[in-house]
Short mmCIF file of C-alpha atoms in Angstrom, two decimals:
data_model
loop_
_atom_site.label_atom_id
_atom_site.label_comp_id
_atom_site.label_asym_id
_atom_site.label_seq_id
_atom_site.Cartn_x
_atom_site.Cartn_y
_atom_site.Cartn_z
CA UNK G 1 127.09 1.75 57.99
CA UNK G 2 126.15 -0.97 55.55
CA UNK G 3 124.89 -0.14 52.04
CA UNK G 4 123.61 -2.93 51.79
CA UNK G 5 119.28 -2.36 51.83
CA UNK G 6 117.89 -4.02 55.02
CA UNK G 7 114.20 -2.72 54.27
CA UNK G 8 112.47 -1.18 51.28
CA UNK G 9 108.74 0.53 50.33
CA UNK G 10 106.35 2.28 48.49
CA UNK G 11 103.71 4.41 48.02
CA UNK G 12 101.94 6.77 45.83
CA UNK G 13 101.13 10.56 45.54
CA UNK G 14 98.06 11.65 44.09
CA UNK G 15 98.82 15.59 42.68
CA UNK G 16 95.29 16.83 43.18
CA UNK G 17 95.96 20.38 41.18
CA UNK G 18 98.41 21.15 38.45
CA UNK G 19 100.81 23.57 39.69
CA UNK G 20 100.95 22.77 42.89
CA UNK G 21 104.03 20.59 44.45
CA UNK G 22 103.45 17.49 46.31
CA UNK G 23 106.29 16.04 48.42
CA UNK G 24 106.35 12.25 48.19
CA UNK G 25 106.66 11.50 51.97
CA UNK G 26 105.28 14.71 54.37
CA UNK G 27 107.40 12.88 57.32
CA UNK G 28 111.50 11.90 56.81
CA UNK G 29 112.31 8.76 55.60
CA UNK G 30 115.95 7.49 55.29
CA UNK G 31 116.78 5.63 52.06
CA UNK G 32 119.05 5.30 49.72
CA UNK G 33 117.34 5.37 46.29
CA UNK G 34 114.26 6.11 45.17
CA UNK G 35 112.33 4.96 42.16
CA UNK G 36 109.42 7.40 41.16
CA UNK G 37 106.93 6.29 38.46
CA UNK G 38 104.42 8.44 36.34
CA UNK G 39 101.39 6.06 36.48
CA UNK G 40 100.46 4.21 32.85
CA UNK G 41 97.05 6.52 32.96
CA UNK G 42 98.13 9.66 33.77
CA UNK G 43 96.95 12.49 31.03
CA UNK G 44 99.80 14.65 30.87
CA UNK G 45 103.65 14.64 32.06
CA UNK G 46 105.05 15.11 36.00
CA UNK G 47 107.84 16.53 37.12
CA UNK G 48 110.40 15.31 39.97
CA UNK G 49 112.47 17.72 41.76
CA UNK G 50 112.92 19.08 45.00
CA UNK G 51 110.81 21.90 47.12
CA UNK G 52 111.05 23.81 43.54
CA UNK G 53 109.66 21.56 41.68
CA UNK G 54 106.66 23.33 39.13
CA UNK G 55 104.37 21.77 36.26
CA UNK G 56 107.35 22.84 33.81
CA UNK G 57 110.26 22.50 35.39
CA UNK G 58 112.03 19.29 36.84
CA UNK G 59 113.09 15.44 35.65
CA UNK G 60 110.13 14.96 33.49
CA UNK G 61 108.12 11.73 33.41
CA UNK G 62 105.72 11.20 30.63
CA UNK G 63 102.76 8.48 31.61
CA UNK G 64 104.66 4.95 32.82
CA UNK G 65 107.82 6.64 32.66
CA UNK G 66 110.33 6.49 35.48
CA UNK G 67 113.82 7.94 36.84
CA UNK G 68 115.85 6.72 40.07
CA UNK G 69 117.30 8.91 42.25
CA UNK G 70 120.16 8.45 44.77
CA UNK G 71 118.70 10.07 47.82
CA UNK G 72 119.12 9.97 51.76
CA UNK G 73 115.53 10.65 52.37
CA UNK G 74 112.27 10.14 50.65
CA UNK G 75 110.71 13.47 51.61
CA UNK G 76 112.92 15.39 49.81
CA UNK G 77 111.85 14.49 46.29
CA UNK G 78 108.52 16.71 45.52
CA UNK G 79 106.52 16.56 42.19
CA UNK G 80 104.02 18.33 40.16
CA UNK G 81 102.09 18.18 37.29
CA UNK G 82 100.79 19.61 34.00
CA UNK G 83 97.18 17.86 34.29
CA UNK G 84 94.87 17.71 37.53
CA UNK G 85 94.51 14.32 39.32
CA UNK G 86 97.71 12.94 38.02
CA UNK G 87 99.61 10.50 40.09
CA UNK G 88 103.02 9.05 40.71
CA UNK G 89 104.03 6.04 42.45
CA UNK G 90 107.07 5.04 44.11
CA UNK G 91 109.54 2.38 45.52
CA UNK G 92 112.32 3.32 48.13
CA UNK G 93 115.56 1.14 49.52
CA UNK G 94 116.48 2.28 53.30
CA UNK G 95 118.58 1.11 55.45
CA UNK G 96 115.99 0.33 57.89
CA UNK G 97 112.12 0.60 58.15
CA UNK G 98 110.64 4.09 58.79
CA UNK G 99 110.29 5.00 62.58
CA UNK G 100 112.68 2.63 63.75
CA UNK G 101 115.92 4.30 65.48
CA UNK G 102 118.82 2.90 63.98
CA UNK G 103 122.16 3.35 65.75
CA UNK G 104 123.89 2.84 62.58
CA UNK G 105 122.38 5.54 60.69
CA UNK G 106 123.76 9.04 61.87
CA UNK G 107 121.45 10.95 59.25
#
């Protein structure tokens, strides 16, 4: 398989209640990196992790803040936050758009 990107995306994740972990895609999505953003207005920090993820705990983003993770599938980052309403927003690279069946990926 190529590792070369052939599609990317994005998309954002509002985390309605502090506390409470929000996966960034609630359907698989192949990819190989993903870029997740704390968004400029946010009042307090998120947290990027996996299922685990809690309002302490995790790759903390202050408020425009990011991190890039190497990762074969979008829905397995999760975040949370300290403040209610905060939001992240994110970019992925794949190897081919969501939904499409790819006989080159074998994930």
């Amino acid at each position: 398989m190529s590792t070369v990107p052939s599609y990317a995306g994005f998309g954002t994740v509002n985390i309605d209640v502090a506390g409470t972990q929000e996966p960034l895609s609630t359907t698989s999505i192949p990819s190989f990196e993903v870029i997740v953003t704390a968004v400029s207005g946010n009042a307090g920090n998120v947290f990027v992790g996996d299922s685990t993820v809690s309002s302490t705990t995790g790759i903390v983003l202050a408020a425009g803040d990011s991190v890039t993770v190497p990762i074969d599938d979008v829905a397995k980052l999760w975040v949370d936050s300290a403040q209610n309403n905060d939001d992240v927003s994110f970019f992925y690279t794949a190897p081919y758009a969501p939904n499409v069946v790819s006989p080159l990926y074998a994930g």
